[in-house]
Short mmCIF file of C-alpha atoms in Angstrom, two decimals:
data_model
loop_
_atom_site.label_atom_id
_atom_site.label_comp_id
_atom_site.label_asym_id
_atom_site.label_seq_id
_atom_site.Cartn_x
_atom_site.Cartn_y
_atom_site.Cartn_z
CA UNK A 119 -3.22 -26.73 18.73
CA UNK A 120 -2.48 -23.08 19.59
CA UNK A 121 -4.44 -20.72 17.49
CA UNK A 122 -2.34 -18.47 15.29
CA UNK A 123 -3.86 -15.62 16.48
CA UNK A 124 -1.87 -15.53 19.71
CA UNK A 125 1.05 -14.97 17.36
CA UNK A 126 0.28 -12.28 15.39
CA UNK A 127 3.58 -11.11 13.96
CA UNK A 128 5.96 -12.84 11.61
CA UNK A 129 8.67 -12.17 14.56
CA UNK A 130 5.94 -14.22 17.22
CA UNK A 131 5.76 -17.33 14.89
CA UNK A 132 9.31 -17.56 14.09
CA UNK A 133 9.77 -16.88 18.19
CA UNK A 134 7.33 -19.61 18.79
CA UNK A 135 8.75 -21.95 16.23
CA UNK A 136 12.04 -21.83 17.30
CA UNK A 137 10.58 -22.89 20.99
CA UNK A 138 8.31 -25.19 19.63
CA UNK A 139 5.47 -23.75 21.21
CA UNK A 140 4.26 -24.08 16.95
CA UNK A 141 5.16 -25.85 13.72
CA UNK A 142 4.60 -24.00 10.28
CA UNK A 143 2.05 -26.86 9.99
CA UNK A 144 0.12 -26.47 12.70
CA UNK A 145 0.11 -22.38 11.71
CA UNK A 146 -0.84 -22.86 8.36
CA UNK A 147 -3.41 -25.42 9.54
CA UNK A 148 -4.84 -22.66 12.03
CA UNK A 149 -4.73 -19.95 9.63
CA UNK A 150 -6.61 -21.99 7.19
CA UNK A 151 -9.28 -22.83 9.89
CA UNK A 152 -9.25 -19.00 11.01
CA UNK A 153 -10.44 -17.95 7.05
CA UNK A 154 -12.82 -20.35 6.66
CA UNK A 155 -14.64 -19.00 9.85
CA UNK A 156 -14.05 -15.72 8.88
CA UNK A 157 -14.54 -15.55 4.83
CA UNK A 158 -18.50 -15.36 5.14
CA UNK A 159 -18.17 -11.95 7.17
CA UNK A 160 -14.81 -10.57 4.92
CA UNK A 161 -14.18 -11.96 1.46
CA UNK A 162 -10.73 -10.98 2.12
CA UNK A 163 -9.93 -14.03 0.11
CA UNK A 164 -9.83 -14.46 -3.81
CA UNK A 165 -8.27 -17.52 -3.47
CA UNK A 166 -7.40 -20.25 -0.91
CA UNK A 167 -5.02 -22.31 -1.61
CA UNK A 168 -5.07 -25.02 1.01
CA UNK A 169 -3.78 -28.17 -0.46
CA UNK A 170 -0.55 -26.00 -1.85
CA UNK A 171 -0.07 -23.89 1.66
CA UNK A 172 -0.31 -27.31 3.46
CA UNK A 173 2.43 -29.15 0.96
CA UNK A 174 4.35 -26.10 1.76
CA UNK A 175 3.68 -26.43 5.82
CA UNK A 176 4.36 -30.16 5.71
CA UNK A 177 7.76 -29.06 3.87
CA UNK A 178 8.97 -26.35 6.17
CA UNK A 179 8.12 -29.04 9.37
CA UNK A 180 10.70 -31.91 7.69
CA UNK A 181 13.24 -28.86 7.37
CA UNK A 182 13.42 -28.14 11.18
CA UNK A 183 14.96 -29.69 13.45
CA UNK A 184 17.29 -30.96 11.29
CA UNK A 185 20.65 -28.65 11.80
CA UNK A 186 19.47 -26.70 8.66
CA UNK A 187 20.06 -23.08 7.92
CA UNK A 188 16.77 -22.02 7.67
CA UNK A 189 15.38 -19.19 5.60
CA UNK A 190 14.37 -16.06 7.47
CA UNK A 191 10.30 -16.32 6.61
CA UNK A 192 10.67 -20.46 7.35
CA UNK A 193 7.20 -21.46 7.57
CA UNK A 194 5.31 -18.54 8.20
CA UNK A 195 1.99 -18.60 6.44
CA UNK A 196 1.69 -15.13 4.13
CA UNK A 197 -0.60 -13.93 1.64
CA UNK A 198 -0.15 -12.41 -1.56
CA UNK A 199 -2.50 -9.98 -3.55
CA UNK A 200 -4.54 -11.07 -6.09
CA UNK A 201 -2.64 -8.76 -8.80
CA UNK A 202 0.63 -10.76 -8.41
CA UNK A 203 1.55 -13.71 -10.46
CA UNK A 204 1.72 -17.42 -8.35
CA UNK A 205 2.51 -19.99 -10.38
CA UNK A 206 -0.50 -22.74 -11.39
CA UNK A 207 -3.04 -20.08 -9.49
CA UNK A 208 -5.21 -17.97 -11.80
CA UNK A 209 -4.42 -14.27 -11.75
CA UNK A 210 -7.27 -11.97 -13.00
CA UNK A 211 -6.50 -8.80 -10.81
CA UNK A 212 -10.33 -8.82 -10.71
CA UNK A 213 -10.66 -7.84 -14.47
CA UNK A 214 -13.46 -9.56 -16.29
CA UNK A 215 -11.35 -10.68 -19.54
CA UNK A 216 -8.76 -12.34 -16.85
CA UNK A 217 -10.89 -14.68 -15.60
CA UNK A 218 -9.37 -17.92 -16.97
CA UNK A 219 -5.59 -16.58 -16.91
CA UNK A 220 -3.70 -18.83 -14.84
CA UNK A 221 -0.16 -17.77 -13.94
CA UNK A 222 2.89 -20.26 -15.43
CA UNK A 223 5.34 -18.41 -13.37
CA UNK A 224 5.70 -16.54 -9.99
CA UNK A 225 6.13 -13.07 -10.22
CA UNK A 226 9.75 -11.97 -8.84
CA UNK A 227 8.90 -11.29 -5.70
CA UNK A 228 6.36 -14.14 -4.86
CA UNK A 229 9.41 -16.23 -5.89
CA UNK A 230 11.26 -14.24 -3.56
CA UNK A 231 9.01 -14.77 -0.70
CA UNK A 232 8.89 -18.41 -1.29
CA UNK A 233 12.46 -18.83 -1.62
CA UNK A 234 12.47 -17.30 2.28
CA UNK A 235 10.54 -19.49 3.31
CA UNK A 236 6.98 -18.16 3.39
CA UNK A 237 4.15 -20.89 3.04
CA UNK A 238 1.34 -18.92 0.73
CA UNK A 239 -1.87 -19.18 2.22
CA UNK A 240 -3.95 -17.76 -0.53
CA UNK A 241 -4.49 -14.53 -2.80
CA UNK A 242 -6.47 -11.84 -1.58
CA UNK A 243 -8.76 -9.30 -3.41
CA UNK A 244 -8.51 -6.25 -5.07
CA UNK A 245 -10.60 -4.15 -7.27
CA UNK A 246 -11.15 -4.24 -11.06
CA UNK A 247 -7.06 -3.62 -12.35
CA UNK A 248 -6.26 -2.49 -8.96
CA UNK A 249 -7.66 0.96 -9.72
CA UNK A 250 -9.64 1.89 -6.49
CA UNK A 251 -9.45 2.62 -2.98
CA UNK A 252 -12.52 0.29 -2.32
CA UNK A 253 -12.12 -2.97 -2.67
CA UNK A 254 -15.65 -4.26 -4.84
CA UNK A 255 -14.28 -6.60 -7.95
CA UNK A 256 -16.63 -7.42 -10.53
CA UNK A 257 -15.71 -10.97 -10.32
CA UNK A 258 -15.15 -11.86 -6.53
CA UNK A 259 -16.98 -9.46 -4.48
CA UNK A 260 -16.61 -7.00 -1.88
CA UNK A 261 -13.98 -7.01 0.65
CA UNK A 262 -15.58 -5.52 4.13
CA UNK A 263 -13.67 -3.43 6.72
CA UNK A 264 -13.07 -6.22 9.79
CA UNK A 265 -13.95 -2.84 12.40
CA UNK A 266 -17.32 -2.21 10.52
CA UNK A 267 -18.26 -4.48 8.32
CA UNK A 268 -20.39 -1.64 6.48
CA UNK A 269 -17.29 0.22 5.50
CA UNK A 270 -14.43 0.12 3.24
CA UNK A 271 -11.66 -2.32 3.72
CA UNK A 272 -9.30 0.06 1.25
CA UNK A 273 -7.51 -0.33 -1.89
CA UNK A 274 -6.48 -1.62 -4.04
CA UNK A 275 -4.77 -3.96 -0.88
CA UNK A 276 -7.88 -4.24 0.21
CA UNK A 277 -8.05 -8.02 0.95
CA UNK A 278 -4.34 -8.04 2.22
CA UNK A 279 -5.14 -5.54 4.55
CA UNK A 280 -8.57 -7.07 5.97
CA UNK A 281 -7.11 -10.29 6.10
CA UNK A 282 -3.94 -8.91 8.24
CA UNK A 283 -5.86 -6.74 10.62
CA UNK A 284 -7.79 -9.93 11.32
CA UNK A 285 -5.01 -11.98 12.09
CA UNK A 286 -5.69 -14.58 8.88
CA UNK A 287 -1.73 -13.64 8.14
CA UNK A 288 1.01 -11.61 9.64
CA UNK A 289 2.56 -10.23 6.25
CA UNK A 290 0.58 -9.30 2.71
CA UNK A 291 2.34 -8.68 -0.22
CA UNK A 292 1.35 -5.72 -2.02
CA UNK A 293 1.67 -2.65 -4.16
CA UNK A 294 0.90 0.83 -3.85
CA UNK A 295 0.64 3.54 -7.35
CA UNK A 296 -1.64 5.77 -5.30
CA UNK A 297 -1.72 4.76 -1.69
CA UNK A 298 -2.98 0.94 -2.52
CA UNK A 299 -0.93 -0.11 0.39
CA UNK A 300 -1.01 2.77 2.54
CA UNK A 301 -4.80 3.59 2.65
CA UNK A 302 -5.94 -0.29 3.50
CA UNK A 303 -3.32 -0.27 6.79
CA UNK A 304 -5.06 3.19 7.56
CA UNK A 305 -8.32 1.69 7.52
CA UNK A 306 -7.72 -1.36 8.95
CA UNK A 307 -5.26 -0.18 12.34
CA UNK A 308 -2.47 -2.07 10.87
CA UNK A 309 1.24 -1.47 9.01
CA UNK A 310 2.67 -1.10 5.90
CA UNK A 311 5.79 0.36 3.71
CA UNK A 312 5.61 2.05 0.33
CA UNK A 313 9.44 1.43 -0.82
CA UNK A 314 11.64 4.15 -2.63
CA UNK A 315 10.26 4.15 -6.62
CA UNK A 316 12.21 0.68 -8.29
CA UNK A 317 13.76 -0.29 -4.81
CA UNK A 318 11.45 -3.36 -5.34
CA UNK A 319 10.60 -4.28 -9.30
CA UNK A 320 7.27 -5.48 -10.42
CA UNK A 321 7.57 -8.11 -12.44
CA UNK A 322 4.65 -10.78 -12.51
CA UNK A 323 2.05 -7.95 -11.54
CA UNK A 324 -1.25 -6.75 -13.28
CA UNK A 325 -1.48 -4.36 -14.32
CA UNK A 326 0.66 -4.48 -16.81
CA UNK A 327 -1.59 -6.98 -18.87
CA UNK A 328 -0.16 -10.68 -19.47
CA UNK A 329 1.24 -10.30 -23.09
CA UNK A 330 0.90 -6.38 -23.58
CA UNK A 331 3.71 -3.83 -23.81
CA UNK A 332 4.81 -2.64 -20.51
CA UNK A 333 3.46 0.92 -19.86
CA UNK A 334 3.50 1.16 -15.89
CA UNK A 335 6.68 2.30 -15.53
CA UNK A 336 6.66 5.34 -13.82
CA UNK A 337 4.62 6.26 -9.77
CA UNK A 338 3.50 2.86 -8.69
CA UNK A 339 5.77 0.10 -6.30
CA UNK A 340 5.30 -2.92 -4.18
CA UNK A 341 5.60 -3.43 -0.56
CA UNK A 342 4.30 -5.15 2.32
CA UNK A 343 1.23 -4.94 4.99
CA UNK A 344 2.01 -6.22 8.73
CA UNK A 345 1.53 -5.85 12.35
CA UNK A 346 4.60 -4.41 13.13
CA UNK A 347 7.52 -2.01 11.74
CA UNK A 348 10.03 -4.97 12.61
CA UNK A 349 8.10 -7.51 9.94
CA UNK A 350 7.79 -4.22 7.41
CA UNK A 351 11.70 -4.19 7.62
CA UNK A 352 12.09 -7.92 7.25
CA UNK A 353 9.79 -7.65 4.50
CA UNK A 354 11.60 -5.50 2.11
CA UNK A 355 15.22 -7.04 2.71
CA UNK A 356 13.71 -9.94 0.89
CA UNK A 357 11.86 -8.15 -1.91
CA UNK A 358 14.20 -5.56 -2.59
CA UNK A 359 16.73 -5.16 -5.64
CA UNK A 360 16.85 -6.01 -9.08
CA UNK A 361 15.35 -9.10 -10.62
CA UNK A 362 16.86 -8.73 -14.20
CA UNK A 363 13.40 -7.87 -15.81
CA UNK A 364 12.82 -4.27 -15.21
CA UNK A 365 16.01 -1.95 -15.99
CA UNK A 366 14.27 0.95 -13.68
CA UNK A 367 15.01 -1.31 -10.32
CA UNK A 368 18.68 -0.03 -9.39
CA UNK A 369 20.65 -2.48 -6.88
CA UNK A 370 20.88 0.10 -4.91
CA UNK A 371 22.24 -1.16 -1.09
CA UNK A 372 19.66 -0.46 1.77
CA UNK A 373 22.20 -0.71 4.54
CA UNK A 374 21.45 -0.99 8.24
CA UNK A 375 18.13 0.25 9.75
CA UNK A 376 19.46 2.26 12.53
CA UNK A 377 18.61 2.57 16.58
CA UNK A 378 17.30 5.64 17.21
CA UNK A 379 15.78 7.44 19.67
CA UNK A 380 13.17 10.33 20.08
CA UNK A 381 15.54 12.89 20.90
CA UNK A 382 17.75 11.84 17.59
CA UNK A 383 14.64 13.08 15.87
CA UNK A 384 13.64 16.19 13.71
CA UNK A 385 10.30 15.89 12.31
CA UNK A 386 7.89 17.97 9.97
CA UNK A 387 4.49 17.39 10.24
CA UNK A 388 1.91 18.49 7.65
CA UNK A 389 -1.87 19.05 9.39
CA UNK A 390 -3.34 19.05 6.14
CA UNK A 391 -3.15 20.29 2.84
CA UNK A 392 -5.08 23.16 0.31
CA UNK A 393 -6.77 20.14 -1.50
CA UNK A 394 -8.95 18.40 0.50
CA UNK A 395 -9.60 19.53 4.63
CA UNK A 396 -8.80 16.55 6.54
CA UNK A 397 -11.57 14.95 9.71
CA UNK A 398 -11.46 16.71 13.22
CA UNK A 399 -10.84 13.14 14.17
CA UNK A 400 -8.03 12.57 11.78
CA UNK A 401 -6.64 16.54 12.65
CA UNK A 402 -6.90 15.01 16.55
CA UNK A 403 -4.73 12.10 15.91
CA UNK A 404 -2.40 14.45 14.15
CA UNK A 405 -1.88 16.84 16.71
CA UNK A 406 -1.74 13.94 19.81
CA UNK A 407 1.23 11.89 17.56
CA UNK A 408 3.33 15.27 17.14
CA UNK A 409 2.73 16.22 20.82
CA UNK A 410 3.60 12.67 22.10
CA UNK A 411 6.90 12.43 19.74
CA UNK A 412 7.40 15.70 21.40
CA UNK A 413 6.72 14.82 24.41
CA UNK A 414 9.55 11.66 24.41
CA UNK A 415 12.39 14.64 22.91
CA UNK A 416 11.60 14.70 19.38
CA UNK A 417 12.26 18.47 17.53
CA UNK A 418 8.86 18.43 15.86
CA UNK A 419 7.82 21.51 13.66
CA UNK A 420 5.14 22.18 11.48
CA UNK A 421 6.33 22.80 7.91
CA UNK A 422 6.10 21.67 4.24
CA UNK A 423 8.29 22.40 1.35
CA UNK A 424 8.34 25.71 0.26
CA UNK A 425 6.22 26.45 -2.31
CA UNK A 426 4.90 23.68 -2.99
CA UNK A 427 2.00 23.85 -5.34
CA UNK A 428 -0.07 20.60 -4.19
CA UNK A 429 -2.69 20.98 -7.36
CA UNK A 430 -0.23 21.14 -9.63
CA UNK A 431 1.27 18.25 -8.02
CA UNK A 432 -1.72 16.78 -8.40
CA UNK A 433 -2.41 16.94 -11.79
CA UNK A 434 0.75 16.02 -12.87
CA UNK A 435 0.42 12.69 -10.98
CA UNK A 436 -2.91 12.00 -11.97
CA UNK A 437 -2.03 12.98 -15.45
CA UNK A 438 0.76 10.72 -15.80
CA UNK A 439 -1.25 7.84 -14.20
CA UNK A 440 -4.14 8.28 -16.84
CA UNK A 441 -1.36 8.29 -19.72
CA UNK A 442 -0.10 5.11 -18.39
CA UNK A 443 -3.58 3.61 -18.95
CA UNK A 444 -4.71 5.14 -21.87
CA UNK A 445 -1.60 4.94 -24.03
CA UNK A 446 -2.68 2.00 -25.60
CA UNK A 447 -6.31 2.38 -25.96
CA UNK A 448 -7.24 3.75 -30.26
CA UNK A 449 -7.93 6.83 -30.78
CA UNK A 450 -11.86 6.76 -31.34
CA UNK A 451 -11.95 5.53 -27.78
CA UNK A 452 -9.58 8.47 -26.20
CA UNK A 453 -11.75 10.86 -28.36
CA UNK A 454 -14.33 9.93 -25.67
CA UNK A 455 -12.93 11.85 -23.50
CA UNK A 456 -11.83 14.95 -24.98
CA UNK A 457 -14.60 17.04 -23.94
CA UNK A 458 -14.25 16.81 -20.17
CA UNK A 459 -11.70 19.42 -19.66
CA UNK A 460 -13.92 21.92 -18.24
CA UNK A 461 -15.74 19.44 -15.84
CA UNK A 462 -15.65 20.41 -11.82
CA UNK A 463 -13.93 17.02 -11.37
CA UNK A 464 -10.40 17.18 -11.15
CA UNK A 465 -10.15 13.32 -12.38
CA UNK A 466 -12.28 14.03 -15.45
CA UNK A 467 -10.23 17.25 -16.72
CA UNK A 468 -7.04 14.26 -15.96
CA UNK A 469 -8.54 12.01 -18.07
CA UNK A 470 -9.16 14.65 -20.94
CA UNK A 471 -5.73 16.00 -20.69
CA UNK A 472 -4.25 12.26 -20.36
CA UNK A 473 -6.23 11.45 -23.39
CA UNK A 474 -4.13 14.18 -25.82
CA UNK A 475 -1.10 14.35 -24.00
CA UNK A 476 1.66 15.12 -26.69
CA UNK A 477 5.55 13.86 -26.56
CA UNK A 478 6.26 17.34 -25.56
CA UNK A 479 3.49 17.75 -22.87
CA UNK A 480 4.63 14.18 -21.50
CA UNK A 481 7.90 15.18 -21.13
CA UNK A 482 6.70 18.92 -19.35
CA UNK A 483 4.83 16.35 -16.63
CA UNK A 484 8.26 14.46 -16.33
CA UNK A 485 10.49 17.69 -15.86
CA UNK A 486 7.99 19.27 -12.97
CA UNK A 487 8.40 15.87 -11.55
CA UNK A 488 12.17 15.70 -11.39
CA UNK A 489 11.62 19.67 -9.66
CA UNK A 490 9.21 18.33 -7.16
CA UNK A 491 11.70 15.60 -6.35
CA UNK A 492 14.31 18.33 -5.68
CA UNK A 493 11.82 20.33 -4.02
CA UNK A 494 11.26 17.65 -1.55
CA UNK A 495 14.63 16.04 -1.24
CA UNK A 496 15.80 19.36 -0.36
CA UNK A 497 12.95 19.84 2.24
CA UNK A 498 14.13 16.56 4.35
CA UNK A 499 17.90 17.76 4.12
CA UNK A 500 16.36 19.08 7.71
CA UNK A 501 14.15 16.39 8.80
CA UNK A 502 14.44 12.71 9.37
CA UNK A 503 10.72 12.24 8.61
CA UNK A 504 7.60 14.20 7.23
CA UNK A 505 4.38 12.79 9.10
CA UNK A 506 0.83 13.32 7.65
CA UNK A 507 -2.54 11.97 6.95
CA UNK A 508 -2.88 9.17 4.97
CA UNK A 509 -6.81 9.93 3.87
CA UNK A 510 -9.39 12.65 4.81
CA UNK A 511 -10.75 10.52 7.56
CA UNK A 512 -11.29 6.69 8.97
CA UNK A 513 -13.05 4.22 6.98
CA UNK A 514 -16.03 5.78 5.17
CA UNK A 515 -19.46 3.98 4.67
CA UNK A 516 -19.15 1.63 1.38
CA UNK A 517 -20.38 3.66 -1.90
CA UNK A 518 -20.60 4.41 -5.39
CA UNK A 519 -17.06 5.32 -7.14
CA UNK A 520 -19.64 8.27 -9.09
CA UNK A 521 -20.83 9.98 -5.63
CA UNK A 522 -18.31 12.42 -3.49
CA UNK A 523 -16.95 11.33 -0.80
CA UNK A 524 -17.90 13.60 2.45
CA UNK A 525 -15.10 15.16 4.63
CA UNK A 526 -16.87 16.96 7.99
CA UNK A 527 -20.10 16.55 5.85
CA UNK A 528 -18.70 18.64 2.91
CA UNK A 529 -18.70 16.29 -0.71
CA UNK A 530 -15.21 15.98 -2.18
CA UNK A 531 -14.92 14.39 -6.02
CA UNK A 532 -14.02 11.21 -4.95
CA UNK A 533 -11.28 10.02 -6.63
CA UNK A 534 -9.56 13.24 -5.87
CA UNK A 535 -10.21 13.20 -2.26
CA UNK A 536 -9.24 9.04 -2.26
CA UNK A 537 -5.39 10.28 -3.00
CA UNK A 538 -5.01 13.73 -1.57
CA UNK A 539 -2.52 12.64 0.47
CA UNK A 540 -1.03 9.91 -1.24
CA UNK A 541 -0.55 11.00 -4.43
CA UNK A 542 2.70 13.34 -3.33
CA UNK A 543 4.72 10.22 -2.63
CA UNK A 544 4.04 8.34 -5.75
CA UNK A 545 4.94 11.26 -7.80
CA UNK A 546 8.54 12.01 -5.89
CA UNK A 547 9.28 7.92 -5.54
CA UNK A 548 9.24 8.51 -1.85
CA UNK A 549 9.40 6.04 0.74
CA UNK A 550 6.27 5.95 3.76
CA UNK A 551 5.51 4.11 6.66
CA UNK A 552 2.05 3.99 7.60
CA UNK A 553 1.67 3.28 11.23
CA UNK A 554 -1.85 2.57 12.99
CA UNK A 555 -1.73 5.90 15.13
CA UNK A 556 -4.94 6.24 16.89
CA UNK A 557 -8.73 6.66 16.69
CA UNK A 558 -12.03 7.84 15.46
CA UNK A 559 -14.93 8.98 17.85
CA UNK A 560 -16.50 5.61 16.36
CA UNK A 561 -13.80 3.56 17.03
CA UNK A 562 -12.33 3.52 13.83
CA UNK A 563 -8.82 2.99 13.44
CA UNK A 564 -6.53 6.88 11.75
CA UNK A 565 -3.09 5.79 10.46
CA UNK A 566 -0.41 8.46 10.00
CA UNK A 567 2.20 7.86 7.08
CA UNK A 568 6.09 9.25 7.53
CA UNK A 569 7.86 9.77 4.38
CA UNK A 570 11.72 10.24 4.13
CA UNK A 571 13.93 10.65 1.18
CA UNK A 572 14.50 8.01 -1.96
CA UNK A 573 16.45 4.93 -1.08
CA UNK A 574 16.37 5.83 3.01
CA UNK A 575 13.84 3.07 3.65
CA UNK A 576 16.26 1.73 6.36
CA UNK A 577 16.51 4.89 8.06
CA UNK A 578 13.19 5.64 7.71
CA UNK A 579 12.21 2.36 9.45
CA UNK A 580 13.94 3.37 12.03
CA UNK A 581 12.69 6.79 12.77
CA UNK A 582 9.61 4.44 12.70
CA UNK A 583 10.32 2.20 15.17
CA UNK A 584 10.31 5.38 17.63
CA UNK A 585 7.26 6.02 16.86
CA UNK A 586 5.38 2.42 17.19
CA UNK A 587 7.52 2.09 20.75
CA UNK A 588 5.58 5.35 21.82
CA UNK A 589 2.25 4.12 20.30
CA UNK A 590 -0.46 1.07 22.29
CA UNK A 591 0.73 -2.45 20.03
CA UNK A 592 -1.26 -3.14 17.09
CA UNK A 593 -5.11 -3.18 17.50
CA UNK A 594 -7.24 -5.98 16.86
CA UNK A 595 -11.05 -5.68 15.53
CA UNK A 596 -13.37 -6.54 18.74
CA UNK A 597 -15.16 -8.51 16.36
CA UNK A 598 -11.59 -10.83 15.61
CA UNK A 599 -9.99 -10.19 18.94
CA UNK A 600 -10.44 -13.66 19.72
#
């Protein structure tokens, strides 16, 4: 049996399917084998399902063969974080009182994925209510980085993004309100796509709590992790578009992604920004992409919006993603809070503001939001694509959420630092592309994220595409190269 690691792209199985060189079964069967072996060393894993992934296998194998038109994921062996719904497996996105909640339904797009074809492997882990950028949950364990098995895998895609960097699966599904699926492919040297704000809806995903009044509505959406920009664009022309539960998701058409070429290309690129100084590593990868998009014809300039104010920007995201949590906690427990507003932590003087955030000062956050939309918009009427960091630096040294995390040995507040350069995204609804870009003196993989304007995901996946052709293919951890 070939091992699926020699096809490590959804576009490679189907390839190798279609010349028999692999059946779904066998896949599954290998990928299976591959996490057992490897589960010890990662915990990528919350969940294993290997009597439902091989039903699903055994399935797909009767289909082919048979004159069928076959689903565009037929077969292929995916995982799906923890935080999603899959119907008769437990979903607890890691949070202590969700232990025993099983799931009675798929969320939308887990159904979606199925109906394509894709045989689910398993559920991969996340942090407690998907709120970190490490991936330690209170109930399963911690997730290590398959490059250095000291170090952060990410979050809140923590497990997704392990597990795909390690070849256990070609394509994670999962979702992103601060960079969950951007920071993970930056730390692991692999792919992924935050969509457009409500180009993909969320039902079926905690948080929002099973039975509680919706309340994320605003910053966060769902996308996948892969090992190529091809699988990314697969991806979202399954997941994307209305379901029928969330009003917010607009059908709104993606179109073509077009063939492009370097010298079709005018891109920004940010360095780094007032709020946190990014790694001379990170600044080096920087500065070699730009020169080598450059280098193949590219216009590439150094520039930002004008007048952009990146703190306020800032605390209006992190403000808005507080009041989301807090809004339905009592009052006596929000009065907690009240006196942080003159800590040094940025996150803490969030969390005091989020917890007495009038009607009208909600509404204030929302209308700077709609100008920072315009702002940026407005900004890519002259680019095709604004590259930048996706984190200070490479994968960090696992640690305690209450200690700062250390830029070029200066301490950042660590939440603050974690979403730097995420955050602005979120806030505008913002597509990005993270693409594994280069590498850290250790070894350590630096991702670089492009961001284009609302609803140009296609587009956007294509100005990526020039960019992976320039770039070495997707790396592999030594440690899972085989």
């Amino acid at each position: 049996m070939s091992d699926v690691a020699e096809f490590p792209t959804v576009a490679s199985l189907l390839r190798a399917f279609s010349r028999g060189d692999l059946t779904p079964e066998d896949a599954t069967e290998a990928a299976l084998a591959r996490i057992e072996a490897t589960e010890p060393t990662l915990n990528a894993f919350q969940l294993v399902d290997e009597a439902g992934a091989m039903k699903a296998a055994r399935a797909a194998d009767r289909a082919c063969g048979k004159g069928n038109d076959l689903p565009p994921l037929h077969g292929v062996p995916i995982t799906i974080k923890e935080a999603f719904d899959v119907a008769g497996l437990k979903t607890t996105s890691s949070h202590p009182p969700l232990k025993d909640n099983v799931a009675t339904q798929d969320a939308s797009l887990v159904a979606r994925l199925r109906a394509a074809g894709a045989v689910i492997l398993g559920k991969t882990n996340v942090p407690e209510l998907c709120a970190d950028f490490q991936t330690d949950s209170p109930i399963f364990g911690t997730t290590v980085n398959p490059w250095d098995d000291r170090r952060t895998a990410g979050g809140s895609t923590g497990g997704g993004g392990a597990a795909v960097a390690a070849r256990l699966s070609p394509l994670e599904l999962g979702s992103d309100i601060g960079g969950s699926v951007r920071n993970p492919a930056h730390y692991n040297g692999i792919f992924s796509l935050k969509p457009t704000e409500w180009r993909v809806p969320g039902h079926g995903h905690v948080p929002d709590l099973p039975g509680q009044t919706r309340s994320a509505r605003y910053l966060g959406t769902f996308g996948p992790l892969a090992r190529s920009v091809d699988d990314l664009d697969a991806a979202l022309r399954i997941i994307a578009g209305p379901d029928g539960y969330e009003v917010e998701a607009a059908p709104v058409p993606l179109g073509p992604t077009p063939r492009l070429a370097a010298a079709d290309l005018r891109i920004a690129v940010l360095t780094s920004n007032p709020l946190v100084p990014i790694s001379t590593d990170t600044a080096s990868v920087v500065q070699a992409t730009a020169k080598l998009l450059s280098g193949a014809g590219a216009k590439v300039k150094r520039a930002e919006p004008q007048g952009l104010d990146w703190q306020q920007g800032w605390d209006d995201w992190s403000d808005l993603f507080q009041y989301m949590i807090m809004n339905g906690q009592p009052l006596a427990e929000r009065e907690r809070h009240f006196d942080r507003l003159e800590s040094p932590d940025p996150t803490a003087r969030s969390v005091a503001r989020a917890a007495r955030l009038s009607m009208a000062q909600f509404f204030a956050v929302l209308d700077r939001r709609d100008r920072l939309v315009r702002q940026c918009e407005s900004f890519l009427d002259d680019y095709d694509a604004w590259l930048m960091p996706v984190m200070p630096d490479a994968a960090f040294i696992r640690q305690s959420r209450k200690l700062p995390l250390k830029v070029n040995g200066a301490g950042h507040p660590y939440f603050f630092a974690g979403t730097a350069y995420n955050f602005l995204a979120n806030l505008t609804g913002q597509p990005s592309v993270v693409l594994p870009c280069g590498f850290s003196k250790e070894g350590l993989p630096i991702g670089l994220q492009l961001t284009g304007k609302r609803w140009g995901e296609a587009k956007l996946l294509g100005v990526a595409k020039v960019l992976e052709k320039l770039l070495p293919p997707c790396p592999v951890p030594p440690s899972f190269a085989s």
